[in-house]
Coordinates of C-alpha atoms and ligand atoms in Angstrom, one line a residue:
M1 CA 136.8 150.7 130.1
K2 CA 134.2 148.9 131.6
L3 CA 130.8 149.1 132.7
L4 CA 129.2 146.4 135.5
I5 CA 125.1 146.2 136.1
D6 CA 123.5 144.7 138.8
A7 CA 119.9 144.4 137.8
G8 CA 117.4 143.9 140.5
N9 CA 113.9 143.7 140.4
T10 CA 113.4 147.1 141.4
R11 CA 116.6 149.3 140.6
I12 CA 119.8 148.8 138.9
K13 CA 123.3 149.3 140.5
W14 CA 126.2 150.3 138.3
Q15 CA 129.8 150.8 138.0
L16 CA 132.3 151.9 135.4
R17 CA 135.7 150.5 136.3
A18 CA 139.2 150.7 134.8
R19 CA 141.9 148.7 135.7
G20 CA 139.9 147.7 138.7
D21 CA 139.3 151.1 140.1
V22 CA 136.3 152.1 140.3
L23 CA 135.8 155.6 138.6
E24 CA 132.0 156.3 138.5
K25 CA 129.0 154.5 140.7
G26 CA 125.0 154.5 141.1
F27 CA 121.9 153.3 141.8
A28 CA 118.9 153.6 138.9
S29 CA 115.6 152.7 138.7
L30 CA 115.2 150.1 136.0
D31 CA 112.3 151.8 133.9
E32 CA 114.2 155.2 133.9
D33 CA 117.0 156.7 131.9
V34 CA 118.8 158.0 134.7
G35 CA 121.9 155.3 135.1
F36 CA 122.4 155.8 131.2
K37 CA 122.6 159.5 131.5
D38 CA 124.8 159.2 133.9
W39 CA 127.0 156.6 131.6
A40 CA 126.6 158.4 128.5
P41 CA 129.6 160.7 128.8
W42 CA 131.9 157.3 128.7
A43 CA 129.9 155.6 126.4
D44 CA 132.5 155.6 123.8
A45 CA 135.1 154.8 126.0
I46 CA 133.4 151.5 127.3
E47 CA 134.8 148.3 125.7
R48 CA 132.6 145.8 127.5
I49 CA 129.5 145.8 129.7
A50 CA 129.0 143.0 131.8
I51 CA 125.6 141.9 133.9
S52 CA 124.3 140.2 136.5
T53 CA 120.5 140.1 136.5
V54 CA 117.3 138.7 137.9
I55 CA 114.6 140.7 136.1
S56 CA 112.3 139.2 133.7
E57 CA 113.3 137.8 130.3
D58 CA 111.5 140.4 128.8
R59 CA 112.6 143.3 130.7
R60 CA 116.5 141.5 130.2
Q61 CA 115.9 141.9 126.5
H62 CA 114.8 145.7 127.0
L63 CA 117.8 146.4 129.1
Q64 CA 120.4 144.8 126.1
A65 CA 118.5 146.1 123.9
R66 CA 118.5 149.9 124.7
L67 CA 122.8 148.8 125.8
E68 CA 123.2 148.2 122.7
A69 CA 121.7 151.1 121.2
A70 CA 123.7 153.6 123.5
C71 CA 127.2 151.7 123.1
K72 CA 129.1 149.8 120.9
A73 CA 130.3 147.3 123.3
P74 CA 129.7 143.8 123.7
V75 CA 126.8 143.2 126.5
I76 CA 127.8 140.2 128.5
F77 CA 125.3 138.0 131.2
H78 CA 126.3 136.0 133.9
W79 CA 124.4 133.7 135.3
A80 CA 124.7 131.7 138.5
E81 CA 127.5 128.3 138.6
N82 CA 127.4 125.2 140.0
R83 CA 131.1 126.7 141.0
R84 CA 133.9 129.0 140.6
G85 CA 137.2 128.4 142.2
K86 CA 136.6 127.1 145.8
L87 CA 133.0 128.8 145.7
I88 CA 130.6 125.7 145.0
N89 CA 126.6 126.0 144.9
A90 CA 124.3 124.0 147.2
Y91 CA 122.2 123.8 144.3
S92 CA 121.7 120.7 142.3
D93 CA 120.3 123.3 139.4
A94 CA 122.3 125.9 139.6
T95 CA 120.6 127.6 136.9
R96 CA 117.7 128.3 139.3
M97 CA 119.7 130.3 141.5
G98 CA 119.2 134.1 141.2
A99 CA 122.3 135.5 139.4
D100 CA 122.5 138.2 142.3
R101 CA 123.0 135.5 145.0
W102 CA 125.5 133.6 143.1
H103 CA 127.5 137.3 142.3
A104 CA 127.0 138.4 145.9
M105 CA 128.4 135.5 147.2
C106 CA 131.7 135.1 144.9
G107 CA 131.8 138.9 146.3
G108 CA 131.9 137.7 149.4
W109 CA 134.3 134.9 149.2
Q110 CA 136.8 137.4 147.3
A111 CA 136.3 139.8 150.3
T112 CA 136.6 137.4 152.9
G113 CA 140.0 134.9 151.7
D114 CA 139.3 131.5 153.4
G115 CA 136.6 132.6 155.9
S116 CA 133.3 131.8 156.1
F117 CA 130.7 134.6 155.9
A118 CA 127.2 134.5 155.4
V119 CA 125.6 136.9 152.9
V120 CA 122.2 139.1 153.3
D121 CA 120.6 141.1 150.3
A122 CA 118.3 142.8 151.4
G123 CA 116.2 144.1 148.0
S124 CA 112.8 143.8 146.9
A125 CA 113.4 140.3 148.1
I126 CA 115.7 139.6 151.3
T127 CA 118.1 136.7 150.7
V128 CA 120.5 134.8 153.3
D129 CA 123.3 132.6 152.2
Y130 CA 125.8 130.7 153.9
V131 CA 129.6 129.6 153.1
A132 CA 131.8 127.8 154.3
R133 CA 135.4 128.3 155.0
S134 CA 136.1 125.2 152.7
G135 CA 133.6 127.2 149.8
A136 CA 130.8 125.1 150.3
H137 CA 127.8 127.0 150.1
L138 CA 125.8 125.5 152.9
G139 CA 122.0 126.9 151.2
G140 CA 120.3 129.9 152.4
Y141 CA 116.7 131.3 152.6
I142 CA 114.6 133.3 150.3
L143 CA 112.1 135.8 152.1
P144 CA 109.8 139.4 151.0
G145 CA 111.4 142.3 151.2
K146 CA 110.4 145.6 153.0
Q147 CA 108.2 146.9 150.0
M148 CA 107.1 143.1 149.1
M149 CA 105.9 142.7 152.7
L150 CA 103.8 146.1 153.1
R151 CA 102.5 146.0 149.5
S152 CA 101.3 142.5 150.2
L153 CA 99.5 143.4 153.1
K154 CA 98.1 147.1 151.7
Q155 CA 96.7 144.5 148.4
D156 CA 95.6 140.9 150.0
A157 CA 93.8 142.3 153.1
A158 CA 90.5 144.7 152.5
R159 CA 90.7 146.7 155.8
I160 CA 94.3 147.0 156.3
G161 CA 94.6 150.7 156.1
F162 CA 98.4 152.5 156.7
D163 CA 101.2 155.3 156.1
S164 CA 104.3 155.3 156.1
L165 CA 106.4 155.5 159.0
D166 CA 110.0 154.5 159.1
A167 CA 109.4 152.8 162.7
E168 CA 112.6 151.8 164.3
Q169 CA 111.1 150.0 167.5
G170 CA 109.0 147.0 167.9
S171 CA 107.1 147.8 170.6
P172 CA 103.3 146.7 170.0
G173 CA 101.5 149.1 168.1
V174 CA 97.9 151.0 169.1
S175 CA 96.9 151.9 165.6
T176 CA 96.8 150.4 162.1
T177 CA 99.9 152.0 161.1
E178 CA 101.5 151.1 164.2
C179 CA 101.1 147.5 164.0
V180 CA 102.0 147.2 160.3
Q181 CA 105.2 149.1 160.5
H182 CA 106.0 148.2 164.2
G183 CA 105.1 144.5 163.1
L184 CA 108.1 145.0 160.1
A185 CA 111.2 146.0 162.8
W186 CA 109.5 143.0 165.1
L187 CA 109.9 140.8 162.0
R188 CA 113.3 142.5 161.6
E189 CA 114.6 142.0 165.2
G190 CA 113.7 138.6 164.8
M191 CA 115.3 137.7 161.8
V192 CA 118.6 139.3 162.8
A193 CA 118.4 137.2 166.3
R194 CA 118.2 134.3 164.3
L195 CA 121.0 135.3 161.8
H196 CA 123.4 135.5 164.6
K197 CA 122.3 132.2 166.0
D198 CA 122.9 130.6 162.6
V199 CA 126.2 132.4 162.4
S200 CA 127.0 130.9 165.6
H201 CA 125.9 127.7 164.9
F202 CA 127.4 127.4 161.8
G203 CA 131.0 129.1 163.3
L204 CA 130.5 131.9 160.1
D205 CA 133.5 134.3 160.4
R206 CA 131.5 137.4 159.3
V207 CA 128.4 138.8 157.9
L208 CA 128.2 141.1 154.7
V209 CA 125.1 142.8 154.0
T210 CA 124.0 144.5 150.7
G211 CA 120.6 145.9 149.5
G212 CA 118.5 149.1 149.3
D213 CA 117.5 147.9 152.8
A214 CA 120.8 146.9 154.3
S215 CA 120.8 150.0 156.7
G216 CA 117.6 148.7 158.4
L217 CA 118.8 145.4 158.9
I218 CA 121.9 147.0 160.8
G219 CA 120.3 149.5 162.8
A220 CA 118.0 146.4 164.1
G221 CA 121.4 145.4 165.2
L222 CA 122.7 143.2 162.3
S223 CA 126.4 143.0 162.7
A224 CA 127.7 143.3 159.2
I225 CA 130.2 144.6 156.9
H226 CA 127.7 146.4 154.1
D227 CA 128.8 147.0 151.1
P228 CA 126.0 148.5 148.6
Y229 CA 128.1 147.0 145.8
L230 CA 128.9 143.5 147.0
V231 CA 127.3 142.1 143.8
L232 CA 129.3 143.9 141.0
N233 CA 132.7 143.1 143.1
G234 CA 131.8 139.5 142.8
L235 CA 130.9 140.3 138.9
A236 CA 134.1 141.8 138.4
A237 CA 135.5 138.9 139.6
V238 CA 134.1 136.2 137.5
D239 CA 134.0 138.6 134.2
G240 CA 137.7 139.7 134.7
G241 CA 138.6 135.7 134.6
W242 CA 138.7 134.6 137.8
E243 CA 138.9 130.8 136.5
P244 CA 136.3 128.0 137.7
E245 CA 138.5 125.0 139.2
Ligands
ADP301 N1 115.8 155.2 146.2 C1 115.4 154.0 146.3 N2 114.4 153.3 145.3 C2 113.7 152.5 145.4 N3 114.2 151.4 146.5 C3 114.7 152.2 147.4 C4 115.6 153.3 147.4 N4 116.3 153.8 148.8 C5 116.2 152.0 149.8 N5 115.1 151.7 149.0 C6 114.4 150.5 149.3 O1 115.7 149.1 148.8 C7 114.8 148.5 148.4 C8 115.1 147.5 147.1 O2 116.3 147.4 147.5 P1 117.6 146.9 146.0 O3 118.8 146.3 146.6 O4 117.8 148.1 144.7 O5 117.0 145.9 145.2 P2 116.6 144.7 144.0 O6 118.2 144.5 144.0 O7 115.8 143.8 144.1 O8 116.2 145.6 143.0 C9 113.5 148.4 148.4 O9 112.3 147.4 148.8 C10 113.1 149.9 149.3 O10 112.7 149.6 150.7
PAZ302 C1 115.3 136.2 145.3 C2 115.7 137.1 144.6 C3 114.2 137.5 143.7 C4 116.2 138.2 145.0 O1 116.2 139.3 143.8 P1 116.0 141.0 144.3 O2 114.6 141.2 145.1 O3 117.2 141.2 144.6 O4 115.9 141.5 143.3 C5 116.5 136.8 142.6 O5 117.5 136.3 143.8 C6 115.8 135.5 142.3 O6 115.0 135.5 141.5 N1 116.0 134.1 142.5 C7 115.6 133.1 142.0 C8 115.4 132.1 143.0 C9 116.6 131.5 143.5 O7 117.5 132.0 143.6 O8 116.5 129.9 143.9
K303 K1 119.7 142.3 144.4

């Protein structure tokens, strides 16, 4: 049995797999013991732990130590690579790319076969990456995520005080709360429109979306396949021995 972990800046996503089948899965806050309790019953049966992460080196070491204390299995970290199979990273220095972006692209490639695709990961930050049918990564974007935007408005402007409000509409707001929350919806709509334009411009066959705020983008009209575990699918393929050609 294998434990797969995608440790992002906000949450970890995990799955227990045996012979490729997903037996258990879940989300947990990185700073709580929730995930550990969830998979504790299987601790003795876990033979290997594979991790894709973008957290700081301090937090990474802490996570590794906790896993090693809870489980005898080896802990293996996988990072972004120059290439894997036909998939070729556009970064000249692949070590600078977030492992989650690379593994999401690997998951997209596995799901799409020889098709081209866009991957959107709406997590702490939002990332967008485009992959051509040949497997060439065309590049991507990094944007602040929903909570990051709200936090920066609250922290960096003295007189923006607002409440939470799950605004789906981008109509002009008539209070601070509405202006901020409708502003987010407005930005989402703009992002979705631009993404659809790029999909047509680059002739991409499909869009895959993941991350905690994926449903917000779908609500704003994003035409995409939603897979909350996309990064883990790519990680599983890489850890399972999918050969870099
Ligand atoms: N239960 C939840 N806990 C934390 N964030 C959540 C939750 N549900 C949805 N979200 C949203 O998901 C985002 C984090 O997405 P996630 O994919 O877990 O990020 P990361 O990969 O950076 O850890 C947050 O910005 C938040 O808006
Ligand atoms: C952009 C990210 C912060 C997204 O991570 P997340 O928000 O999902 O936790 C992460 O992929 C990262 O730290 N990337 C390193 C820079 C790069 O990819 O170029
Ligand atoms: K992520």
